[in-house]
Amino acid sequence: MGKVIVITSGKGGVGKTTSTANIGTALALLGKTVVIIDADVGLRNLDVVMGLESRVVFTSMDVIEKKCDLEKALVKDRRVEDLMLLAASQRNRKDDIKPEQMQDICERLKVEYDFVLIDSPAGIEQGFHNAAAGAEEAIIITTPDVSAIRDADRIIGLLQNQDINPISLILNRLSPTLVKKGNMISKNDVLDILNIDLLGIVPEDEGVIASTNRGVPLVHNDGSPGAEAYMRIARRMTGQRVPIPEMREDNFFSNILNWFSRK
Amino acid sequence: MENAVVKLRGYKDGLHLIIRPKVSLIDIQNAIKELISGMNQPLSGTSVHIDMSTSPLTSDDLRNLETHLSDNYNLVVSGFNVLDENDESPILAAPAAHSIPQGLPADNQQDYGHAQIVRQTIRSGQTTSCLTGSVIIYGDVNPGGEVIASGDVIVLGALRGNAHAGAHGKLTSVIMAMELVPLQLQIGSYVNRPPLGQKPRGYPEIARVGAEDIIIVEEFIKF
Ligand SMILES: Nc1ncnc2c1ncn2[C@@H]1O[C@H](COP(=O)(O)OP(=O)(O)OP(=O)(O)O)[C@@H](O)[C@H]1O
Ligand SMILES: [Mg+2]
């Protein structure tokens, strides 16, 4: 039986879709069977980030409306074995889907796949509730700024009320130079407030935008700091003990380099 | 009239519904019905404060009363004030000498009645309130989270959000936290906003209303 994990944030634009695409790809590269679900109905873009836009024929809405089988709606990734995408309908609105319907899809997928990752829309409205409905676990994405952290805190409270557990955190777009100058909230400040387990830290990486535009998730791009960060996150999710690089905020990159030379 | 089951009085801080001691919930509801149907002014939408003596009413009864008022008369209960039976009526008991803001009925033992213990962090968007005593949080109160008590607020973690102690006007109430870096503190109707970006001091602190009628914050040693 696989795990159903919702990837969510509260605040928009902090990296949910980027993280879903990269973690999904990384898990599949590690030999796991994975489905990534775009739950951002009406604004789908997980397929774009994955470079699968032209292959989407059916969406989760077609499955719900029984226009096609669940298996048939899954789009195979172009590069990695055992990675599937369930796209969102662009014609529909977020409240056209009911939580029970999402739940049903997740229940069926987790029988066949090791990981079912759900890319949630921003906000705390119906779309978020649908995305979380079928999930047992959650990954919260936040950037190190006050408003994103506040929204993450809000979301954690809501998820805890739904008995979603464990809830872990990815701190995205941490820029070591800004932390050093005292212009950015540090890792410890964020953890202090949110008080959940840290799954990983993804540094600010220009490669992310380039890879989004090419439709090739960053993890295919060996060696970039963002790719390495997502690979480590995926390893941790498979139960490997991968330390979070000890990054004293003042010399983040040199520490990352140290960490690489150790392996 | 003096012996009526319920009385409605307007005070500076709003309407008070004063309930005679030792009356059953049914009798209270009937009396309220009679009272309100006899009025020529619509009350719908206003908020009332309920003043009562220590009575046989359980907290379930109080909750029922609250829903009864909102369902039938669209009245919002802003709080309960449970007084010691031997006290005067709550309003008479309000001290005149001390400059209690808004003439709130104040200082009765019942505000310390009991403590509600919360074993979790209060996160953004969450509120915990206890209007019949104190609140103790075994965790943090995050920015955007809120704790309200008629007695004290004790946070065995970091207080980063809002706390309101003495919500019924008990100005001897205190707010205490292992790390006191709140957005806003309130005791009775006194408000204190610490400077933004304040760093934790590394020791527990306590906030209380000082002699100059402002909220002062100092290191907590012991009560
Ligand atoms: N680590 C990073 N370094 C640099 N840019 C990043 C990083 N993570 C995300 N971005 C950029 O931030 C933008 C938003 O990312 P993304 O679409 O993944 O966020 P989202 O949370 O899914 O947004 P939405 O709430 O709109 O669904 C994109 O342009 C992406 O390229
Ligand atoms: Mg997105």
Coordinates of C-alpha atoms and ligand atoms in Angstrom, one line a residue:
Chain A
M1 CA 0.0 0.0 0.0
G2 CA 1.4 3.3 -1.1
K3 CA 1.5 6.7 0.6
V4 CA -0.8 9.6 -0.4
I5 CA 0.9 12.9 0.3
V6 CA -0.6 16.4 -0.4
I7 CA 1.9 19.1 -1.2
T8 CA 0.5 22.4 -0.1
S9 CA 1.4 25.9 1.2
G10 CA -1.4 28.4 1.9
K11 CA 0.4 31.2 0.1
G12 CA 0.6 31.0 -3.7
G13 CA 3.7 30.9 -5.8
V14 CA 6.1 29.4 -3.2
G15 CA 7.0 26.3 -5.2
K16 CA 4.3 23.6 -4.7
T17 CA 4.2 22.6 -8.4
T18 CA 7.9 22.8 -8.7
S19 CA 8.3 20.6 -5.7
T20 CA 5.7 18.1 -6.8
A21 CA 7.3 17.7 -10.2
N22 CA 10.8 17.3 -8.8
I23 CA 10.0 15.1 -5.9
G24 CA 7.9 12.9 -8.1
T25 CA 10.6 12.6 -10.7
A26 CA 13.3 12.0 -8.0
L27 CA 11.3 9.2 -6.4
A28 CA 10.8 7.5 -9.7
L29 CA 14.5 7.8 -10.5
L30 CA 15.1 6.0 -7.2
G31 CA 13.0 3.1 -8.5
K32 CA 9.6 3.9 -6.9
T33 CA 6.3 3.8 -8.7
V34 CA 4.8 7.3 -8.5
V35 CA 1.6 9.2 -9.6
I36 CA 1.5 12.9 -9.4
I37 CA -1.9 14.5 -9.3
D38 CA -2.6 18.1 -10.4
A39 CA -5.3 19.2 -8.0
D40 CA -5.1 22.8 -9.1
V41 CA -8.3 22.5 -11.2
G42 CA -8.9 25.3 -13.6
L43 CA -5.2 26.4 -13.6
R44 CA -3.4 23.3 -14.4
N45 CA 0.3 23.6 -14.9
L46 CA 1.9 20.5 -13.4
D47 CA 1.7 19.0 -16.9
V48 CA 3.5 22.0 -18.3
V49 CA 6.3 21.8 -15.7
M50 CA 6.7 18.1 -16.5
G51 CA 6.7 18.8 -20.3
L52 CA 3.7 16.6 -20.7
E53 CA 1.1 19.2 -21.8
S54 CA 0.7 17.8 -25.3
R55 CA 0.1 14.2 -24.1
V56 CA -2.8 15.0 -21.8
V57 CA -6.0 13.6 -23.3
F58 CA -8.1 12.9 -20.2
T59 CA -8.2 14.6 -16.8
S60 CA -9.3 13.7 -13.3
M61 CA -12.7 15.3 -14.2
D62 CA -13.2 12.7 -17.0
V63 CA -12.5 10.0 -14.5
I64 CA -15.0 11.4 -12.1
E65 CA -17.6 11.8 -14.8
K66 CA -16.8 8.2 -15.8
K67 CA -15.8 9.3 -19.3
C68 CA -12.7 7.1 -19.0
D69 CA -11.0 4.6 -16.7
L70 CA -8.6 5.9 -14.1
E71 CA -5.7 3.9 -15.7
K72 CA -6.4 5.4 -19.1
A73 CA -6.3 9.0 -17.7
L74 CA -2.8 8.5 -16.4
V75 CA -0.1 10.1 -18.6
K76 CA 3.2 8.3 -18.7
D77 CA 6.3 10.5 -18.2
R78 CA 8.6 11.0 -21.2
R79 CA 11.8 10.2 -19.4
V80 CA 11.4 8.1 -16.3
E81 CA 9.8 4.7 -15.9
D82 CA 6.9 4.3 -13.5
L83 CA 6.1 8.0 -13.2
M84 CA 2.5 8.9 -14.1
L85 CA 0.6 12.2 -14.2
L86 CA -3.1 12.7 -13.5
A87 CA -3.9 16.1 -15.0
A88 CA -6.5 18.6 -13.9
S89 CA -9.3 19.9 -16.1
Q90 CA -8.9 23.4 -17.3
R91 CA -12.6 23.7 -18.2
N92 CA -13.8 23.1 -14.7
R93 CA -13.7 25.1 -11.5
K94 CA -12.3 24.0 -8.1
D95 CA -15.7 23.2 -6.6
D96 CA -16.8 21.0 -9.5
I97 CA -14.9 18.2 -7.7
K98 CA -16.1 16.8 -4.4
P99 CA -13.8 15.7 -1.6
E100 CA -15.2 12.1 -1.7
Q101 CA -14.4 11.9 -5.4
M102 CA -10.7 12.9 -4.8
Q103 CA -10.6 10.4 -1.9
D104 CA -11.9 7.7 -4.2
I105 CA -9.2 8.3 -6.8
C106 CA -6.5 8.4 -4.2
E107 CA -7.7 5.1 -2.5
R108 CA -7.5 3.4 -5.9
L109 CA -4.1 4.7 -6.9
K110 CA -2.4 3.9 -3.6
V111 CA -3.1 0.2 -4.1
E112 CA -1.0 0.2 -7.2
Y113 CA 1.7 2.9 -6.6
D114 CA 4.3 3.5 -3.9
F115 CA 3.7 7.3 -3.8
V116 CA 0.7 9.4 -4.8
L117 CA 1.7 13.1 -4.6
I118 CA -1.0 15.8 -4.9
D119 CA -0.1 19.3 -6.1
S120 CA -2.6 21.5 -4.1
P121 CA -3.8 24.9 -5.2
A122 CA -2.9 27.9 -3.0
G123 CA -5.4 29.1 -0.4
I124 CA -7.6 27.6 2.2
E125 CA -10.8 27.2 0.1
Q126 CA -12.5 24.3 -1.5
G127 CA -9.6 23.5 -3.8
F128 CA -7.3 23.0 -0.9
H129 CA -9.8 20.9 0.9
N130 CA -10.3 18.7 -2.1
A131 CA -6.6 18.3 -2.6
A132 CA -6.1 17.3 1.0
A133 CA -9.2 15.0 1.2
G134 CA -7.5 11.9 0.0
A135 CA -4.2 12.5 1.7
E136 CA -2.8 10.8 4.8
E137 CA 0.4 12.9 5.0
A138 CA 1.3 16.4 4.0
I139 CA 4.4 18.3 2.9
I140 CA 4.2 22.1 3.5
I141 CA 6.2 24.3 1.3
T142 CA 7.2 27.7 2.6
T143 CA 9.6 30.4 1.5
P144 CA 11.5 32.3 4.3
D145 CA 9.2 35.3 4.4
V146 CA 6.8 36.3 7.1
S147 CA 3.6 36.1 5.1
A148 CA 4.4 32.6 3.6
I149 CA 5.2 31.4 7.1
R150 CA 2.0 32.8 8.6
D151 CA 0.0 31.0 5.9
A152 CA 1.9 27.8 6.3
D153 CA 1.1 27.9 10.0
R154 CA -2.6 28.4 9.2
I155 CA -2.5 25.4 6.9
I156 CA -0.7 23.2 9.4
G157 CA -3.5 24.0 11.9
L158 CA -6.2 23.0 9.4
L159 CA -4.4 19.8 8.4
Q160 CA -3.9 18.8 12.0
N161 CA -7.6 19.1 12.6
Q162 CA -8.1 16.7 9.7
D163 CA -5.7 14.2 11.4
I164 CA -3.2 14.4 8.6
N165 CA 0.1 13.1 10.0
P166 CA 3.0 13.4 9.6
I167 CA 3.2 16.9 8.3
S168 CA 6.7 17.9 7.2
L169 CA 8.3 21.1 5.9
I170 CA 10.3 22.1 2.9
L171 CA 11.9 25.5 3.1
N172 CA 12.2 26.7 -0.5
R173 CA 14.2 29.5 -2.0
L174 CA 16.5 30.1 0.9
S175 CA 19.1 32.5 -0.2
P176 CA 22.3 32.3 1.9
T177 CA 23.6 35.7 1.0
L178 CA 20.4 37.3 2.2
V179 CA 20.3 35.4 5.5
K180 CA 23.9 36.4 6.0
K181 CA 23.0 40.1 5.6
G182 CA 20.2 39.7 8.1
N183 CA 17.6 40.3 5.4
M184 CA 16.1 36.9 5.5
I185 CA 14.5 34.8 8.2
S186 CA 16.8 31.9 9.0
K187 CA 16.0 28.2 9.0
N188 CA 15.9 28.1 12.7
D189 CA 13.5 31.0 13.0
V190 CA 11.1 29.2 10.6
L191 CA 11.4 25.9 12.4
D192 CA 10.9 27.6 15.8
I193 CA 7.6 29.0 14.7
L194 CA 6.1 26.1 12.6
N195 CA 7.4 23.4 14.9
I196 CA 7.1 20.5 12.5
D197 CA 9.8 18.2 11.0
L198 CA 12.1 19.6 8.4
L199 CA 12.1 17.4 5.3
G200 CA 14.5 19.5 3.4
I201 CA 15.9 22.9 2.3
V202 CA 15.9 23.9 -1.3
P203 CA 18.1 26.9 -2.1
E204 CA 17.2 29.7 -4.5
D205 CA 18.4 28.3 -7.8
E206 CA 18.1 30.0 -11.2
G207 CA 18.0 26.6 -12.8
V208 CA 14.4 26.1 -11.6
I209 CA 13.0 28.7 -13.9
A210 CA 15.0 27.5 -16.9
S211 CA 13.9 23.9 -16.2
T212 CA 10.2 25.0 -15.9
N213 CA 10.4 26.7 -19.2
R214 CA 11.9 23.7 -20.9
G215 CA 9.5 21.3 -19.3
V216 CA 12.3 19.2 -17.8
P217 CA 12.2 18.9 -14.0
L218 CA 15.4 20.2 -12.4
V219 CA 16.4 16.8 -10.9
H220 CA 17.4 15.6 -14.3
N221 CA 20.0 18.3 -14.2
D222 CA 22.6 16.6 -12.0
G223 CA 24.8 18.8 -9.8
S224 CA 22.7 21.9 -9.6
P225 CA 22.0 22.8 -5.9
G226 CA 18.3 22.6 -6.4
A227 CA 18.4 19.2 -8.0
E228 CA 20.6 17.8 -5.3
A229 CA 18.3 19.2 -2.6
Y230 CA 15.3 17.5 -4.2
M231 CA 17.2 14.2 -4.6
R232 CA 18.0 14.3 -0.9
I233 CA 14.4 15.0 0.0
A234 CA 13.2 12.0 -2.1
R235 CA 15.8 9.8 -0.5
R236 CA 14.6 10.8 3.0
M237 CA 11.0 10.0 1.8
T238 CA 12.1 6.5 1.0
G239 CA 13.4 6.0 4.5
Q240 CA 17.1 6.6 3.8
R241 CA 18.9 8.5 6.5
V242 CA 20.3 11.5 4.6
P243 CA 21.4 14.3 6.8
I244 CA 20.3 17.8 6.0
P245 CA 23.6 19.5 5.2
E246 CA 24.8 21.4 8.2
M247 CA 24.5 24.8 6.8
R248 CA 25.5 27.5 9.1
E249 CA 23.7 30.2 7.4
D250 CA 26.7 32.3 6.8
N251 CA 28.4 29.9 4.5
F252 CA 25.7 27.8 3.1
F253 CA 27.3 26.9 -0.2
S254 CA 30.7 26.0 1.2
N255 CA 28.9 23.7 3.5
I256 CA 27.0 22.1 0.7
L257 CA 30.3 21.6 -1.1
N258 CA 31.7 20.0 2.0
W259 CA 28.8 17.7 2.2
F260 CA 29.3 16.6 -1.4
S261 CA 33.0 15.9 -1.0
R262 CA 32.1 13.7 2.0
K263 CA 30.1 11.1 0.0
Chain B
M1 CA -39.4 43.4 39.3
E2 CA -36.4 43.1 41.6
N3 CA -37.0 39.4 41.8
A4 CA -37.4 38.8 38.1
V5 CA -35.7 35.7 36.8
V6 CA -33.8 37.7 34.1
K7 CA -33.1 41.4 33.8
L8 CA -31.7 43.3 30.9
R9 CA -29.5 46.3 31.7
G10 CA -27.5 48.6 29.5
Y11 CA -24.0 49.5 30.8
K12 CA -21.1 51.3 29.3
D13 CA -19.7 48.1 27.8
G14 CA -23.0 47.0 26.4
L15 CA -26.1 45.0 27.3
H16 CA -26.0 42.7 30.3
L17 CA -28.5 39.9 30.9
I18 CA -28.6 39.4 34.6
I19 CA -29.9 36.0 35.7
R20 CA -31.2 35.2 39.2
P21 CA -29.5 32.4 41.0
K22 CA -30.9 28.9 41.4
V23 CA -33.2 28.9 38.4
S24 CA -33.4 26.1 35.9
L25 CA -32.5 26.5 32.3
I26 CA -36.1 26.1 31.2
D27 CA -37.3 28.8 33.5
I28 CA -34.5 31.1 32.3
Q29 CA -35.4 30.5 28.7
N30 CA -39.1 31.2 29.4
A31 CA -38.3 34.3 31.3
I32 CA -36.1 35.5 28.4
K33 CA -38.9 34.9 26.0
E34 CA -41.3 36.9 28.1
L35 CA -38.8 39.7 28.6
I36 CA -38.0 40.0 24.9
S37 CA -41.5 39.6 23.6
G38 CA -42.5 42.5 25.9
M39 CA -40.0 44.9 24.4
N40 CA -40.8 47.3 21.6
Q41 CA -37.2 47.6 20.4
P42 CA -35.7 44.9 18.2
L43 CA -32.6 43.4 19.8
S44 CA -31.6 41.2 16.9
G45 CA -28.0 41.3 16.1
T46 CA -26.8 43.0 19.3
S47 CA -24.4 41.3 21.7
V48 CA -25.1 40.6 25.4
H49 CA -23.0 39.8 28.3
I50 CA -24.4 37.2 30.7
D51 CA -24.0 37.9 34.4
M52 CA -25.0 35.2 36.8
S53 CA -24.2 33.8 40.2
T54 CA -22.6 30.5 40.8
S55 CA -25.6 28.4 39.8
P56 CA -26.5 24.8 39.2
L57 CA -26.1 25.4 35.5
T58 CA -23.4 23.3 34.0
S59 CA -21.1 24.5 31.2
D60 CA -23.3 22.5 28.8
D61 CA -26.3 24.5 30.1
L62 CA -24.4 27.7 29.4
R63 CA -23.6 26.6 25.9
N64 CA -27.2 25.7 25.3
L65 CA -28.3 29.1 26.6
E66 CA -25.8 30.7 24.2
T67 CA -27.2 28.8 21.2
H68 CA -30.8 29.4 22.4
L69 CA -30.1 33.2 22.4
S70 CA -28.5 33.2 19.0
D71 CA -31.0 30.8 17.4
N72 CA -34.2 32.4 18.7
Y73 CA -33.3 36.1 19.2
N74 CA -30.1 36.5 17.1
L75 CA -28.3 37.7 20.2
V76 CA -24.5 37.2 20.3
V77 CA -23.2 36.3 23.8
S78 CA -20.0 38.3 24.3
G79 CA -19.1 36.5 27.5
F80 CA -20.2 35.0 30.8
N81 CA -19.6 36.6 34.1
V82 CA -20.1 34.1 36.9
L83 CA -20.2 35.7 40.3
D84 CA -19.9 34.3 43.7
E85 CA -23.4 33.8 45.2
N86 CA -22.8 36.0 48.2
D87 CA -21.7 38.9 46.1
E88 CA -23.8 41.8 45.3
S89 CA -25.2 42.1 41.9
P90 CA -22.3 42.2 39.5
I91 CA -22.9 45.8 38.6
L92 CA -23.0 47.0 42.2
A93 CA -19.9 45.1 42.8
A94 CA -18.0 47.1 40.2
P95 CA -15.5 49.2 42.1
A96 CA -15.9 52.9 41.6
A97 CA -12.6 54.1 43.0
H98 CA -10.1 52.4 40.8
S99 CA -10.3 53.6 37.2
I100 CA -11.6 50.4 35.7
P101 CA -12.1 51.0 32.0
Q102 CA -15.6 51.0 30.7
G103 CA -17.0 50.3 34.1
L104 CA -16.7 46.6 33.6
P105 CA -17.9 44.3 36.4
A106 CA -14.7 43.1 37.8
D107 CA -12.8 41.1 40.4
N108 CA -14.6 38.1 41.3
Q109 CA -13.1 34.8 42.3
Q110 CA -14.9 33.0 39.6
D111 CA -12.7 34.6 36.9
Y112 CA -10.0 32.4 38.3
G113 CA -12.5 29.6 38.7
H114 CA -10.6 26.9 36.9
A115 CA -7.9 26.6 34.3
Q116 CA -8.3 25.3 30.9
I117 CA -5.3 23.3 29.7
V118 CA -4.5 23.3 26.0
R119 CA -1.9 20.7 24.9
Q120 CA -1.1 22.1 21.6
T121 CA 0.3 25.1 19.8
I122 CA -2.2 27.7 18.9
R123 CA -1.5 28.4 15.2
S124 CA -2.5 31.3 12.9
G125 CA -6.2 31.6 12.6
Q126 CA -6.9 29.6 15.8
T127 CA -8.5 31.0 19.0
T128 CA -8.7 29.5 22.4
S129 CA -10.9 31.1 25.0
C130 CA -12.0 30.4 28.6
L131 CA -14.4 32.9 30.0
T132 CA -14.7 31.2 33.3
G133 CA -11.1 31.1 34.3
S134 CA -7.5 30.9 33.1
V135 CA -5.9 29.3 30.2
I136 CA -2.6 27.4 30.3
I137 CA -1.0 26.5 26.9
Y138 CA 1.4 23.6 26.7
G139 CA 2.9 25.0 23.5
D140 CA 3.3 28.2 21.6
V141 CA 0.9 30.9 20.5
N142 CA 1.9 31.8 17.0
P143 CA 1.4 35.1 15.2
G144 CA -2.3 35.2 14.1
G145 CA -3.3 33.0 17.0
E146 CA -5.2 34.3 19.9
V147 CA -5.8 33.3 23.6
I148 CA -8.6 34.9 25.7
A149 CA -9.3 34.3 29.4
S150 CA -11.3 35.9 32.1
G151 CA -8.4 35.0 34.4
D152 CA -4.7 34.6 33.5
V153 CA -3.0 33.5 30.3
I154 CA 0.0 31.3 30.9
V155 CA 2.0 30.1 27.9
L156 CA 4.5 27.4 28.6
G157 CA 6.2 28.2 25.3
A158 CA 6.5 31.3 23.1
L159 CA 3.7 33.8 23.0
R160 CA 4.0 35.4 19.5
G161 CA 0.4 36.1 18.8
N162 CA -2.3 37.9 20.8
A163 CA -3.3 37.3 24.4
H164 CA -6.2 38.9 26.4
A165 CA -6.3 38.2 30.1
G166 CA -9.0 39.5 32.4
A167 CA -11.4 39.6 29.6
H168 CA -14.2 40.5 32.0
G169 CA -12.3 43.3 33.5
K170 CA -10.3 41.6 36.2
L171 CA -7.3 43.9 36.2
T172 CA -5.2 41.8 38.5
S173 CA -5.0 39.2 35.8
V174 CA -1.6 38.5 34.3
I175 CA -0.1 37.1 31.1
M176 CA 3.0 35.0 31.4
A177 CA 5.1 33.2 28.8
M178 CA 8.4 31.5 28.6
E179 CA 9.1 33.7 25.6
L180 CA 7.1 36.8 25.6
V181 CA 7.3 38.3 22.1
P182 CA 3.6 39.0 21.3
L183 CA 1.9 41.0 18.6
Q184 CA -0.5 42.4 21.2
L185 CA -1.3 42.0 24.8
Q186 CA -4.5 43.0 26.5
I187 CA -5.5 43.0 30.1
G188 CA -9.0 44.1 30.8
S189 CA -9.3 46.8 28.2
Y190 CA -5.6 48.0 28.4
V191 CA -3.7 47.2 25.3
N192 CA 0.1 46.9 24.9
R193 CA 1.9 46.5 21.6
P194 CA 5.5 45.7 22.1
P195 CA 7.9 47.2 19.5
L196 CA 8.0 45.2 16.3
G197 CA 10.8 42.7 15.7
Q198 CA 11.5 42.3 19.4
K199 CA 13.8 39.4 20.1
P200 CA 13.1 36.8 22.9
R201 CA 15.1 37.7 26.0
G202 CA 15.8 34.2 27.1
Y203 CA 13.9 34.2 30.3
P204 CA 10.2 34.0 31.2
E205 CA 8.4 37.2 31.5
I206 CA 5.1 38.4 33.0
A207 CA 2.8 41.2 31.9
R208 CA 0.5 43.0 34.4
V209 CA -1.3 46.3 34.8
G210 CA 1.1 48.5 36.6
A211 CA 0.4 51.5 38.9
E212 CA 0.3 54.0 36.1
D213 CA -2.5 52.0 34.4
I214 CA -0.3 50.7 31.7
I215 CA 0.7 47.1 31.0
I216 CA 4.2 46.5 32.2
V217 CA 6.4 43.6 31.3
E218 CA 9.1 42.3 33.6
E219 CA 11.1 39.2 34.2
F220 CA 9.1 36.5 35.9
I221 CA 10.7 35.3 39.1
K222 CA 7.8 34.0 41.1
F223 CA 4.3 35.0 42.1
Ligands
LIG1 N1 14.1 27.1 -5.5 C1 13.7 28.0 -6.4 N2 14.6 28.8 -7.0 C2 14.2 29.7 -7.9 N3 12.9 29.8 -8.4 C3 12.0 29.0 -7.9 C4 12.3 28.1 -6.9 N4 11.2 27.4 -6.5 C5 10.2 28.0 -7.3 N5 10.7 28.9 -8.1 C6 9.9 29.7 -9.1 O1 8.8 30.3 -8.4 C7 7.6 30.3 -9.2 C8 6.4 29.7 -8.6 O2 6.7 28.3 -8.4 P1 5.5 27.2 -8.5 O3 4.7 27.4 -9.7 O4 6.2 25.9 -8.3 O5 4.7 27.6 -7.2 P2 3.3 27.2 -6.7 O6 3.3 27.2 -5.2 O7 2.9 25.9 -7.4 O8 2.4 28.4 -7.3 P3 0.8 28.4 -7.3 O9 0.3 28.7 -5.9 O10 0.5 29.5 -8.3 O11 0.3 27.0 -7.8 C9 8.0 29.7 -10.5 O12 8.4 30.7 -11.5 C10 9.3 28.9 -10.2 O13 10.2 28.8 -11.3
MG2 MG 1.1 25.4 -8.5

